[in-house]
Coordinates of C-alpha atoms in Angstrom, one line a residue:
M28 CA 14.6 -18.5 23.1
S29 CA 13.2 -19.9 19.5
A30 CA 14.2 -18.4 16.4
T31 CA 11.1 -19.9 14.1
P32 CA 7.8 -17.9 14.1
H33 CA 4.3 -18.5 14.7
P34 CA 5.1 -22.4 16.2
Q35 CA 1.4 -22.2 17.0
K36 CA 0.3 -22.1 13.2
N37 CA 0.4 -25.4 10.7
R38 CA 1.7 -23.8 8.0
A39 CA 3.9 -23.9 4.7
P40 CA 7.2 -22.1 6.1
R41 CA 7.6 -19.2 4.6
R42 CA 10.2 -18.3 1.3
V43 CA 12.3 -16.8 3.2
L44 CA 12.9 -18.8 6.6
A45 CA 12.8 -22.2 4.9
V46 CA 15.8 -24.2 4.5
A47 CA 15.4 -25.9 1.3
A48 CA 16.0 -29.6 2.4
G49 CA 19.1 -31.5 1.8
L50 CA 21.5 -28.9 2.1
A51 CA 22.8 -30.2 4.3
T52 CA 26.9 -30.4 3.4
A53 CA 29.1 -27.7 1.6
G54 CA 28.8 -29.6 -1.4
A55 CA 25.2 -29.9 -2.1
L56 CA 24.9 -26.1 -0.3
V57 CA 27.1 -24.9 -2.8
A58 CA 25.4 -26.9 -5.8
A59 CA 22.2 -25.3 -4.5
M60 CA 23.7 -21.7 -4.6
P61 CA 21.5 -18.7 -6.8
A62 CA 23.5 -17.2 -9.8
G63 CA 23.5 -14.1 -8.4
A64 CA 25.7 -15.1 -5.7
H65 CA 29.1 -12.4 -6.0
D66 CA 31.9 -14.8 -6.5
R67 CA 34.6 -13.0 -3.6
G68 CA 36.1 -16.0 -3.6
N69 CA 39.4 -18.1 -4.1
G70 CA 40.7 -17.0 -7.4
H71 CA 40.9 -21.0 -8.6
G72 CA 36.7 -21.6 -9.2
G73 CA 35.6 -22.3 -5.5
P74 CA 33.1 -22.1 -3.6
S75 CA 31.6 -18.1 -3.5
R76 CA 32.2 -16.7 0.2
T77 CA 29.9 -14.1 -0.5
V78 CA 26.5 -13.2 -1.4
D79 CA 24.5 -10.4 -1.6
V80 CA 21.2 -10.2 0.9
Q81 CA 18.8 -7.5 -0.1
L82 CA 16.0 -6.0 2.5
L83 CA 13.8 -3.9 1.6
S84 CA 12.0 -2.0 4.2
F85 CA 9.6 0.3 4.8
N86 CA 7.6 1.9 8.9
D87 CA 5.0 3.3 10.2
L88 CA 2.3 2.6 7.3
H89 CA -0.7 2.9 10.2
G90 CA -2.9 0.6 7.6
N91 CA -2.5 3.0 4.9
L92 CA -4.1 0.5 2.2
E93 CA -5.5 2.9 -0.3
P94 CA -3.3 5.8 -1.3
P95 CA -3.0 8.5 1.6
A96 CA -5.1 11.7 1.1
G97 CA -3.7 15.5 0.8
S98 CA -0.2 16.2 1.6
A99 CA -0.2 13.6 3.2
G100 CA -0.5 11.7 0.4
S101 CA 3.0 13.2 -1.0
V102 CA 6.4 13.0 -1.0
S103 CA 9.5 15.7 -1.5
E104 CA 12.0 14.5 -4.2
K105 CA 14.9 16.9 -4.5
Q106 CA 15.8 18.0 -8.4
P107 CA 18.6 17.6 -9.9
D108 CA 19.0 21.7 -10.2
G109 CA 18.8 22.0 -6.3
T110 CA 14.7 22.4 -6.8
V111 CA 12.2 20.3 -4.3
K112 CA 9.4 18.6 -5.5
S113 CA 5.8 17.0 -4.0
V114 CA 5.5 13.6 -5.7
P115 CA 2.2 11.7 -6.1
A116 CA 3.1 8.6 -3.4
G117 CA 1.7 5.4 -1.4
G118 CA -1.3 2.8 -1.6
V119 CA -0.3 -0.6 -1.2
E120 CA -0.8 -1.5 -4.7
Y121 CA 1.8 0.6 -5.6
L122 CA 3.3 -0.5 -2.7
A123 CA 4.0 -4.5 -3.6
T124 CA 3.8 -3.0 -7.0
S125 CA 7.1 -1.6 -5.9
L126 CA 8.4 -4.2 -4.3
R127 CA 7.8 -7.1 -6.1
T128 CA 10.3 -5.4 -9.0
A129 CA 13.0 -5.0 -6.9
R130 CA 13.1 -8.1 -6.1
E131 CA 13.4 -9.4 -9.0
G132 CA 16.5 -10.4 -9.4
N133 CA 17.4 -10.9 -5.8
P134 CA 17.4 -14.2 -5.0
Y135 CA 18.8 -13.6 -0.8
S136 CA 15.6 -10.3 -0.5
V137 CA 14.1 -10.3 3.1
T138 CA 11.7 -7.4 3.8
A139 CA 11.2 -6.6 7.1
A140 CA 9.5 -2.7 8.9
G141 CA 9.7 -1.0 11.5
G142 CA 6.5 -0.3 13.4
D143 CA 3.6 0.9 13.2
M144 CA 1.6 -1.2 10.7
V145 CA -1.7 -0.2 12.2
G146 CA -3.1 1.5 14.6
A147 CA -4.0 5.1 13.3
S148 CA -5.1 4.1 10.7
P149 CA -7.8 5.0 7.9
L150 CA -11.6 3.4 8.1
L151 CA -10.7 0.8 5.3
S152 CA -8.3 -0.9 8.2
G153 CA -9.6 1.0 11.6
L154 CA -12.9 -0.4 11.3
F155 CA -11.9 -3.7 11.3
H156 CA -9.2 -3.3 14.3
D157 CA -6.4 -3.4 10.9
E158 CA -6.7 -7.4 9.7
P159 CA -6.8 -5.7 6.4
T160 CA -4.2 -4.3 6.6
I161 CA -2.0 -7.6 8.7
E162 CA -3.4 -9.7 5.0
A163 CA -2.4 -7.3 2.8
L164 CA 0.6 -7.1 4.1
N165 CA 1.3 -10.9 4.4
K166 CA 0.2 -11.2 0.9
L167 CA 3.2 -8.6 0.3
D168 CA 5.3 -10.7 1.6
L169 CA 6.4 -8.2 4.7
D170 CA 9.3 -11.5 7.5
V171 CA 9.9 -10.0 10.1
T172 CA 8.4 -6.5 12.4
A173 CA 9.6 -5.0 15.0
V174 CA 6.2 -3.5 17.2
G175 CA 5.8 1.0 17.3
N176 CA 3.7 2.7 19.6
H177 CA 0.5 2.1 18.4
E178 CA 0.4 -1.5 18.1
F179 CA -0.4 -1.1 21.2
D180 CA -3.8 1.4 21.2
E181 CA -5.7 -1.4 21.7
G182 CA -3.7 -3.2 24.9
A183 CA -1.2 -6.3 24.7
T184 CA -4.2 -8.7 24.1
E185 CA -5.1 -7.2 20.2
L186 CA -2.3 -7.2 19.2
A187 CA -1.3 -11.0 20.0
R188 CA -4.5 -11.6 18.3
L189 CA -3.2 -9.8 15.1
Q190 CA -0.3 -11.7 16.4
N191 CA -1.9 -15.3 15.7
G192 CA -5.0 -14.9 14.2
G193 CA -8.9 -14.9 15.7
C194 CA -12.0 -12.6 15.4
H195 CA -12.3 -10.1 17.5
P196 CA -14.0 -10.9 20.4
A197 CA -15.8 -8.3 20.4
E198 CA -17.0 -7.9 17.2
G199 CA -16.2 -11.0 16.4
C200 CA -16.0 -12.9 13.0
Y201 CA -16.1 -9.5 10.3
E202 CA -17.2 -12.0 6.8
E203 CA -19.4 -15.5 7.4
G204 CA -17.4 -18.6 6.6
R205 CA -13.7 -16.5 7.2
T206 CA -11.5 -16.9 10.6
F207 CA -8.9 -14.0 10.5
E208 CA -5.3 -16.1 10.4
G209 CA -3.2 -13.1 11.5
A210 CA -0.4 -12.5 10.8
D211 CA 2.1 -14.9 8.5
F212 CA 5.5 -12.9 9.3
P213 CA 6.2 -12.3 13.2
Y214 CA 5.5 -9.0 15.3
L215 CA 9.3 -8.3 17.6
A216 CA 9.0 -6.9 20.9
A217 CA 11.8 -7.2 22.8
N218 CA 11.8 -4.5 24.8
V219 CA 8.1 -5.0 26.1
T220 CA 8.0 -7.2 28.8
D221 CA 5.0 -8.4 30.3
E222 CA 5.1 -6.9 34.6
K223 CA 4.1 -10.0 36.0
T224 CA 5.8 -12.9 34.8
G225 CA 9.0 -10.3 33.7
K226 CA 8.7 -12.1 29.5
P227 CA 9.0 -10.6 26.3
V228 CA 5.1 -10.2 25.2
L229 CA 5.6 -11.9 21.6
E230 CA 9.7 -13.5 20.8
P231 CA 11.7 -10.6 20.5
Y232 CA 14.2 -11.9 17.4
T233 CA 13.5 -13.9 14.7
V234 CA 16.5 -15.8 12.4
W235 CA 16.4 -15.5 8.5
K236 CA 17.6 -18.2 7.2
K237 CA 18.4 -18.9 4.0
N238 CA 20.9 -21.5 2.0
G239 CA 23.4 -20.8 4.9
V240 CA 22.6 -17.5 5.1
R241 CA 21.4 -16.8 9.0
I242 CA 20.8 -12.7 9.8
G243 CA 18.8 -12.0 13.3
F244 CA 16.7 -9.4 13.4
I245 CA 15.8 -7.5 16.5
G246 CA 12.8 -5.4 17.3
V247 CA 12.3 -3.5 19.5
T248 CA 9.9 0.3 19.8
L249 CA 10.0 2.9 22.0
E250 CA 11.1 3.6 25.4
G251 CA 8.2 6.1 26.3
T252 CA 5.6 4.4 24.4
P253 CA 3.9 4.8 27.8
D254 CA 3.7 8.3 27.0
I255 CA 2.1 8.2 23.8
V256 CA -0.5 5.2 24.3
T257 CA -3.7 5.5 26.1
A258 CA -3.4 4.4 29.9
N259 CA -5.1 0.8 28.9
G260 CA -3.4 0.5 26.1
V261 CA -0.7 -0.8 27.5
K262 CA -1.2 -1.5 31.4
G263 CA 0.3 -4.3 32.4
L264 CA 3.5 -3.3 30.9
K265 CA 7.0 -2.6 30.9
F266 CA 9.2 -0.9 28.6
H267 CA 12.4 -0.9 28.6
D268 CA 16.0 1.2 27.3
E269 CA 16.6 0.3 23.7
I270 CA 19.9 -0.1 23.4
E271 CA 19.9 -2.2 26.2
T272 CA 17.7 -4.8 25.0
V273 CA 19.1 -4.7 21.6
N274 CA 22.2 -5.0 23.3
K275 CA 21.3 -8.6 25.5
Y276 CA 19.5 -10.3 22.6
A277 CA 23.0 -9.2 19.9
R278 CA 25.2 -11.3 22.4
E279 CA 21.7 -14.1 22.6
L280 CA 22.6 -14.1 18.8
D281 CA 26.2 -14.8 18.6
R282 CA 26.8 -16.9 21.1
Q283 CA 23.8 -19.2 18.7
G284 CA 26.2 -18.6 16.6
V285 CA 24.7 -15.8 14.1
K286 CA 27.4 -13.4 13.5
S287 CA 24.8 -10.4 11.2
I288 CA 22.7 -8.9 12.9
V289 CA 19.9 -6.2 11.7
A290 CA 18.4 -4.2 14.4
L291 CA 14.2 -2.3 13.5
I292 CA 13.9 0.3 16.5
H293 CA 10.5 2.2 16.2
E294 CA 12.1 5.2 17.4
G295 CA 14.4 7.7 14.6
G296 CA 15.0 11.5 13.9
A297 CA 14.6 14.5 12.1
P298 CA 17.3 15.0 9.3
A299 CA 17.6 18.2 7.7
S300 CA 16.1 18.2 4.5
S301 CA 12.3 16.8 3.7
A302 CA 13.1 15.2 0.8
Y303 CA 13.2 11.2 0.9
N304 CA 16.0 11.1 -1.1
Y305 CA 18.3 13.5 0.5
D306 CA 22.0 13.4 1.6
C307 CA 22.2 12.5 4.8
D308 CA 25.8 12.0 4.6
S309 CA 26.6 15.9 3.6
P310 CA 28.7 17.2 5.1
G311 CA 29.5 13.5 6.9
A312 CA 29.0 10.5 7.5
G313 CA 25.6 11.2 9.7
D314 CA 25.7 14.9 10.2
G315 CA 22.5 15.2 8.2
I316 CA 20.2 14.3 10.9
S317 CA 19.5 14.7 14.9
G318 CA 17.4 13.2 16.9
P319 CA 16.9 9.9 19.2
V320 CA 18.1 7.9 17.1
V321 CA 21.3 9.0 17.0
D322 CA 22.6 8.5 20.0
I323 CA 20.9 4.7 20.2
A324 CA 22.8 4.1 16.9
K325 CA 25.6 5.6 18.5
G326 CA 25.2 3.6 22.1
I327 CA 23.8 -0.6 19.8
T328 CA 26.8 -3.3 20.1
P329 CA 29.3 -3.7 16.5
K330 CA 27.6 -6.7 17.0
V331 CA 24.4 -5.0 14.8
D332 CA 24.4 -4.4 11.3
A333 CA 22.9 -1.7 10.6
L334 CA 19.6 -0.2 12.0
V335 CA 16.0 0.1 10.4
T336 CA 14.2 3.2 12.3
G337 CA 10.6 4.4 12.5
H338 CA 8.0 6.4 14.1
T339 CA 9.3 10.3 13.2
H340 CA 7.9 9.5 9.4
Q341 CA 11.4 10.7 8.1
A342 CA 13.1 9.0 4.9
Y343 CA 17.0 9.5 5.4
V344 CA 19.8 7.4 5.0
C345 CA 22.4 7.9 6.9
T346 CA 26.5 6.3 8.5
V347 CA 25.9 7.2 12.0
P348 CA 29.8 5.8 12.6
D349 CA 28.7 3.3 16.1
P350 CA 30.9 2.5 19.6
A351 CA 33.5 1.7 18.0
G352 CA 33.7 4.0 15.4
N353 CA 33.1 2.2 12.6
P354 CA 29.7 2.4 9.6
R355 CA 27.4 1.4 9.9
M356 CA 23.7 1.9 8.2
V357 CA 21.0 4.2 9.7
T358 CA 17.4 4.1 7.5
S359 CA 13.4 5.5 7.7
A360 CA 10.9 4.6 4.6
S361 CA 9.0 8.6 5.4
S362 CA 5.4 6.4 6.5
F363 CA 1.6 5.7 4.6
G364 CA 3.4 3.6 2.1
K365 CA 5.0 5.8 0.8
V366 CA 8.3 5.0 0.1
Y367 CA 10.4 2.0 0.6
T368 CA 14.5 1.2 1.5
D369 CA 16.5 -1.1 -1.0
T370 CA 19.3 -2.0 0.9
T371 CA 23.3 -4.6 0.3
L372 CA 24.3 -6.1 3.0
T373 CA 26.7 -8.6 1.5
Y374 CA 27.7 -12.2 3.5
D375 CA 30.7 -13.0 4.0
R376 CA 29.9 -17.1 4.6
R377 CA 33.0 -18.0 6.7
T378 CA 32.8 -15.4 8.7
K379 CA 29.1 -15.1 9.3
D380 CA 28.6 -11.4 9.0
I381 CA 28.1 -9.1 7.1
V382 CA 30.7 -6.6 5.0
R383 CA 30.0 -3.6 6.7
T384 CA 32.0 -1.4 4.5
S385 CA 30.3 -2.6 1.6
V386 CA 27.1 -1.7 3.0
K387 CA 24.6 0.4 0.3
S388 CA 21.5 1.8 0.9
A389 CA 19.0 3.6 -0.7
N390 CA 15.2 4.7 -0.1
H391 CA 13.3 4.6 -2.9
V392 CA 9.6 6.8 -3.8
V393 CA 6.2 4.5 -4.1
S394 CA 5.2 6.3 -7.0
R395 CA 2.2 5.9 -8.9
D396 CA 3.0 6.0 -12.1
Q397 CA 3.1 2.2 -12.0
A398 CA 0.7 -0.5 -12.0
K399 CA -1.4 -1.3 -9.7
A400 CA -1.2 -5.3 -7.9
A401 CA -4.3 -6.6 -8.7
D402 CA -4.8 -9.3 -5.9
M403 CA -4.1 -6.1 -3.7
T404 CA -7.4 -4.1 -5.8
K405 CA -9.3 -7.1 -4.8
L406 CA -8.6 -7.6 -1.4
I407 CA -9.6 -3.2 -0.3
D408 CA -12.1 -4.1 -2.8
R409 CA -13.8 -6.5 -0.8
W410 CA -13.2 -5.0 2.1
N411 CA -14.6 -1.1 1.2
T412 CA -17.9 -3.2 0.1
L413 CA -17.9 -4.6 4.0
A414 CA -17.2 -0.9 4.6
A415 CA -19.3 0.9 2.5
P416 CA -23.0 1.7 4.7
I417 CA -21.3 3.2 6.9
A418 CA -18.4 5.2 4.9
G419 CA -19.7 6.9 2.4
R420 CA -22.3 8.5 5.2
P421 CA -22.6 12.4 4.7
Q422 CA -20.8 14.5 7.8
G423 CA -20.8 17.7 6.0
Y424 CA -19.7 20.0 4.1
I425 CA -16.3 22.1 3.7
S426 CA -15.6 25.5 0.8
A427 CA -11.4 23.5 0.8
D428 CA -8.9 22.4 2.0
I429 CA -8.6 22.4 5.8
E430 CA -4.9 20.7 6.1
G431 CA -4.1 19.3 9.5
R432 CA -1.2 16.3 9.4
G433 CA -0.6 18.0 6.1
S434 CA 0.6 21.2 7.4
T435 CA 4.1 21.9 9.0
A436 CA 2.9 24.2 10.9
L437 CA 3.0 24.4 14.1
E438 CA -1.3 26.1 14.3
K439 CA -3.0 23.8 12.3
P440 CA -6.0 24.7 10.4
L441 CA -7.4 21.9 11.2
G442 CA -6.3 21.9 14.5
N443 CA -8.4 24.4 15.5
L444 CA -11.6 22.8 13.9
I445 CA -11.4 20.3 16.4
A446 CA -10.6 21.7 19.2
D447 CA -13.7 24.6 18.7
A448 CA -15.7 21.2 17.7
Q449 CA -15.1 19.4 20.9
L450 CA -15.8 23.1 23.5
E451 CA -18.9 23.3 21.6
G452 CA -20.1 19.9 22.0
L453 CA -18.9 19.5 26.0
A454 CA -19.9 24.1 27.1
P455 CA -23.3 23.7 28.3
E456 CA -23.7 22.6 31.8
D457 CA -24.9 19.3 31.3
K458 CA -22.1 18.4 29.5
G459 CA -19.1 19.4 31.5
G460 CA -19.1 23.7 30.7
A461 CA -16.2 23.8 28.8
V462 CA -14.6 26.9 28.8
V463 CA -10.9 25.8 26.3
A464 CA -10.4 22.4 24.4
L465 CA -7.1 21.3 23.8
M466 CA -5.9 19.5 21.5
N467 CA -3.2 17.5 20.5
P468 CA -1.3 17.7 17.0
G469 CA -0.4 14.2 17.0
G470 CA -4.0 12.7 17.0
I471 CA -4.8 14.6 13.7
R472 CA -4.4 11.8 11.5
S473 CA -4.6 13.4 7.5
D474 CA -6.2 16.3 6.2
L475 CA -9.7 17.2 4.6
V476 CA -9.7 17.2 1.3
Y477 CA -11.6 19.0 -1.3
A478 CA -11.9 16.8 -3.4
A479 CA -14.5 13.8 -3.6
S480 CA -12.6 10.6 -2.6
G481 CA -14.8 8.2 -3.8
A482 CA -18.6 8.7 -5.5
E483 CA -19.4 12.0 -2.6
G484 CA -18.7 15.0 -5.1
D485 CA -15.9 17.1 -4.1
G486 CA -17.0 18.8 -1.1
V487 CA -18.5 16.1 0.9
V488 CA -17.4 15.3 4.3
T489 CA -17.8 11.4 5.0
Y490 CA -17.6 9.4 7.7
G491 CA -14.5 7.1 6.7
E492 CA -13.1 10.6 5.7
A493 CA -13.4 11.7 8.9
F494 CA -12.2 8.5 10.9
T495 CA -9.3 9.0 8.8
V496 CA -8.6 12.5 10.8
Q497 CA -9.3 11.2 14.3
P498 CA -9.8 7.4 13.3
F499 CA -9.0 6.4 17.9
T500 CA -12.0 7.4 19.6
N501 CA -10.9 8.7 22.2
M502 CA -13.7 9.9 24.8
M503 CA -13.8 13.5 25.6
N504 CA -13.1 14.1 29.1
V505 CA -13.5 17.6 31.4
V506 CA -11.5 18.6 33.8
D507 CA -11.3 21.2 36.6
L508 CA -7.7 23.8 35.8
T509 CA -5.8 26.1 37.4
G510 CA -5.2 29.3 36.3
A511 CA -1.8 27.3 37.1
Q512 CA -1.6 24.2 35.8
L513 CA -3.7 25.6 32.5
V514 CA 0.1 28.2 31.8
A515 CA 2.2 24.7 32.9
A516 CA 0.5 22.8 30.8
L517 CA 1.3 25.5 27.8
Q518 CA 4.9 25.7 28.5
Q519 CA 5.1 21.5 28.8
Q520 CA 4.8 22.4 25.4
V521 CA 8.2 23.6 24.9
S522 CA 9.7 22.4 28.2
G523 CA 11.4 19.2 29.6
S524 CA 10.6 16.0 27.3
N525 CA 9.4 18.8 24.5
E526 CA 11.6 20.8 23.8
A527 CA 13.3 19.2 21.7
S528 CA 10.7 18.6 19.5
P529 CA 7.4 20.7 20.8
K530 CA 4.2 18.9 20.3
I531 CA 1.9 22.1 20.6
L532 CA -1.7 21.9 20.9
Q533 CA -4.7 22.9 19.0
V534 CA -6.2 26.1 21.0
S535 CA -10.6 26.3 20.3
E536 CA -10.8 29.3 19.9
G537 CA -10.8 32.7 22.3
L538 CA -7.5 31.1 24.1
T539 CA -4.8 33.0 22.4
Y540 CA -0.6 34.5 23.2
T541 CA 2.5 34.2 22.4
L542 CA 5.0 31.9 21.6
D543 CA 8.2 32.7 20.5
M544 CA 10.8 30.7 19.4
T545 CA 13.7 32.5 20.0
R546 CA 13.2 31.6 23.5
T547 CA 14.9 28.3 25.1
G548 CA 12.5 26.0 27.3
A549 CA 9.5 26.6 29.2
D550 CA 10.6 30.6 28.4
R551 CA 8.9 30.6 25.2
V552 CA 5.3 30.6 25.8
V553 CA 5.3 34.0 27.4
T554 CA 3.0 33.8 30.2
G555 CA 2.2 37.5 30.0
T556 CA 0.1 36.6 26.4
I557 CA -2.0 34.7 27.5
R558 CA -5.5 35.5 27.6
L559 CA -8.5 33.2 27.2
N560 CA -11.8 35.1 25.8
G561 CA -9.4 38.7 26.3
E562 CA -9.2 38.0 29.9
A563 CA -5.1 37.2 31.2
I564 CA -5.6 33.4 33.4
D565 CA -5.3 33.9 36.7
P566 CA -3.8 31.5 38.4
A567 CA -5.8 31.0 41.2
K568 CA -8.9 30.9 39.0
T569 CA -10.0 26.7 38.7
Y570 CA -11.1 26.2 34.4
R571 CA -13.4 23.5 33.1
V572 CA -11.4 22.2 30.1
A573 CA -12.1 20.0 27.5
M574 CA -9.4 17.2 25.9
N575 CA -9.9 13.6 25.4
E576 CA -9.0 10.7 27.9
F577 CA -5.0 11.0 25.6
L578 CA -4.2 13.8 27.1
A579 CA -6.1 14.3 30.3
G580 CA -3.7 11.1 30.9
G581 CA -0.3 13.1 31.1
G582 CA -0.3 11.4 27.9
D583 CA 2.6 13.7 25.5
G584 CA 4.5 15.2 28.5
F585 CA 1.4 16.8 29.5
A586 CA 1.6 15.9 33.3
A587 CA 0.3 18.8 34.3
L588 CA -3.2 17.5 32.5
G589 CA -3.0 15.0 34.4
Q590 CA -3.1 17.1 36.8
G591 CA -7.1 17.4 36.6
T592 CA -9.8 16.9 39.2
D593 CA -13.5 16.5 39.2
K594 CA -13.5 14.9 35.7
L595 CA -16.9 14.2 33.6
V596 CA -16.2 12.2 30.4
G597 CA -18.1 12.7 27.1
P598 CA -19.0 11.3 23.9
S599 CA -16.0 10.4 21.8
D600 CA -13.5 12.6 20.0
L601 CA -14.9 12.0 16.1
D602 CA -18.2 12.5 18.0
L603 CA -18.2 15.6 18.5
F604 CA -16.1 15.9 14.9
N605 CA -19.0 15.1 13.6
A606 CA -21.6 17.2 15.3
Y607 CA -19.9 20.4 14.2
L608 CA -19.9 19.5 10.4
A609 CA -22.9 18.8 9.9
A610 CA -24.2 22.0 12.3
H611 CA -22.1 23.9 10.9
S612 CA -21.9 23.6 7.3
T613 CA -24.3 22.4 4.0
A614 CA -24.0 22.0 0.5
G615 CA -25.0 25.4 0.1
A616 CA -22.9 26.8 2.7
P617 CA -19.8 24.7 2.8
L618 CA -17.1 25.8 6.3
A619 CA -14.5 27.3 5.7
P620 CA -10.9 26.8 6.7
P621 CA -10.6 28.6 9.6
A622 CA -8.5 30.9 10.8
T623 CA -5.0 30.5 11.9
D624 CA -4.5 33.3 14.7
R625 CA -5.1 32.3 17.7
I626 CA -1.5 31.8 18.8
T627 CA 1.0 34.7 17.8
L628 CA 4.8 32.7 16.8
V629 CA 8.0 35.1 17.3
R630 CA 11.0 32.6 15.0

């Protein structure tokens, strides 16, 4: 397997992937060694045996080029006195400045990402099929990333276009005289194979090289990607076990003499604290984190020296023992470019391996108090000019923030609003005859923020803001479900694959029930309390239920919703959302945040 990214491109080698000419002999290698390399050698003035390599990493950018709005645009920071404060963060102009500042004085520096660089993106990127984000990542000098589940939102063919370049097959080129060139960095997809050929759809790994130092990077996404992406997005693909795949390619790299290996894994965990600077190793190594990444970390071969993870949008720096019981760093950097991780990997030139006991890592907030990167500002302005005719169009008016993604509650105000919009749009008999609507919480990508994002004025919801809330443009479905299937779907929120990390559906007005989190599994849904417009759900009765195509396909572990029959395909979720805003709000009578009283929560 080639370790050189983009063999099809005729570009100058990237700064960290190139091996300088003339370094073939050991003498030349020593002469060319940068002053920043550690000298831990023989004590007789001989060549340095070790060199510190800086690994900068981030994850789950999701096309957030501009600073995220509302509560989604801040991170929690633990203070010396134990209190936690909210710090505004993120925006690629600031992320670029942070990374460039961090690289200063570090001649050996590599930048890697843990997936979901694109997908579920705000309008500035999503409107242009995420070409702006790829351009920004090129300017950031990103060296390598794993694929995430959202890289497959538009299918493997579109992902290949983002990698290799070329204009969109349907919409063409967005600017006259300019052709999209694709990513300068390799997307790694070691555990995603073509069903027909059995081969990875993209490179499984790459090797970063500088002055004789070689570090291999293996990239995987979570095996459960098909459960959280539309069927069309993963059509023709197979997703394999993360541990088995990483171990397979670690052995391959080892046979090639690459002893230093980093795994980029788009799967994560849940730290005990949401603070980005929380001590994840308190009271003991890895004690402060739970979730899928823990078992993955414990199963991945000791040949791998560090794990950069993502997916859960959490920030953590943890030491989780490898199968041999040795400490190994596992990191994640929140989401939306709000945090980056700086890890020091001490490379031993003699063994060609990382000195694991010397690995150090820390998360850093991407503060908005620093200067913006001028080239990123120019890029954002250029794309904003193209998006402006659509992005700034008013859709409705709100009287206060309506929290969605930023809400930590199981029932979210914006979730109720979206479900109500879907029910209203699909209730007429000729539109589907829906009597209830269900919305997956992961599909709510932002908050609706009262403060103006541009020149539109406070309280105005623009098309761009509505798009940021619902960027997938999922088509709506109305299906027949029996009462028993509807109850089963509610139980699947807190059982099966969702038991450890519940996914609470946002429900339209009229559906009420009690969720008792003191119980376990499906029993958390108190079935005797489930009512629709005041009447108990009849297990034998048929109900017309509205939901997006992702849920209707059984996504997010809701197999019962995938059993619907007599399907009617309606407008997109975004169209219904915008229509509801227009019908229910004016400048003089803005829409207030809906009450969150549909689910009675017992803890």
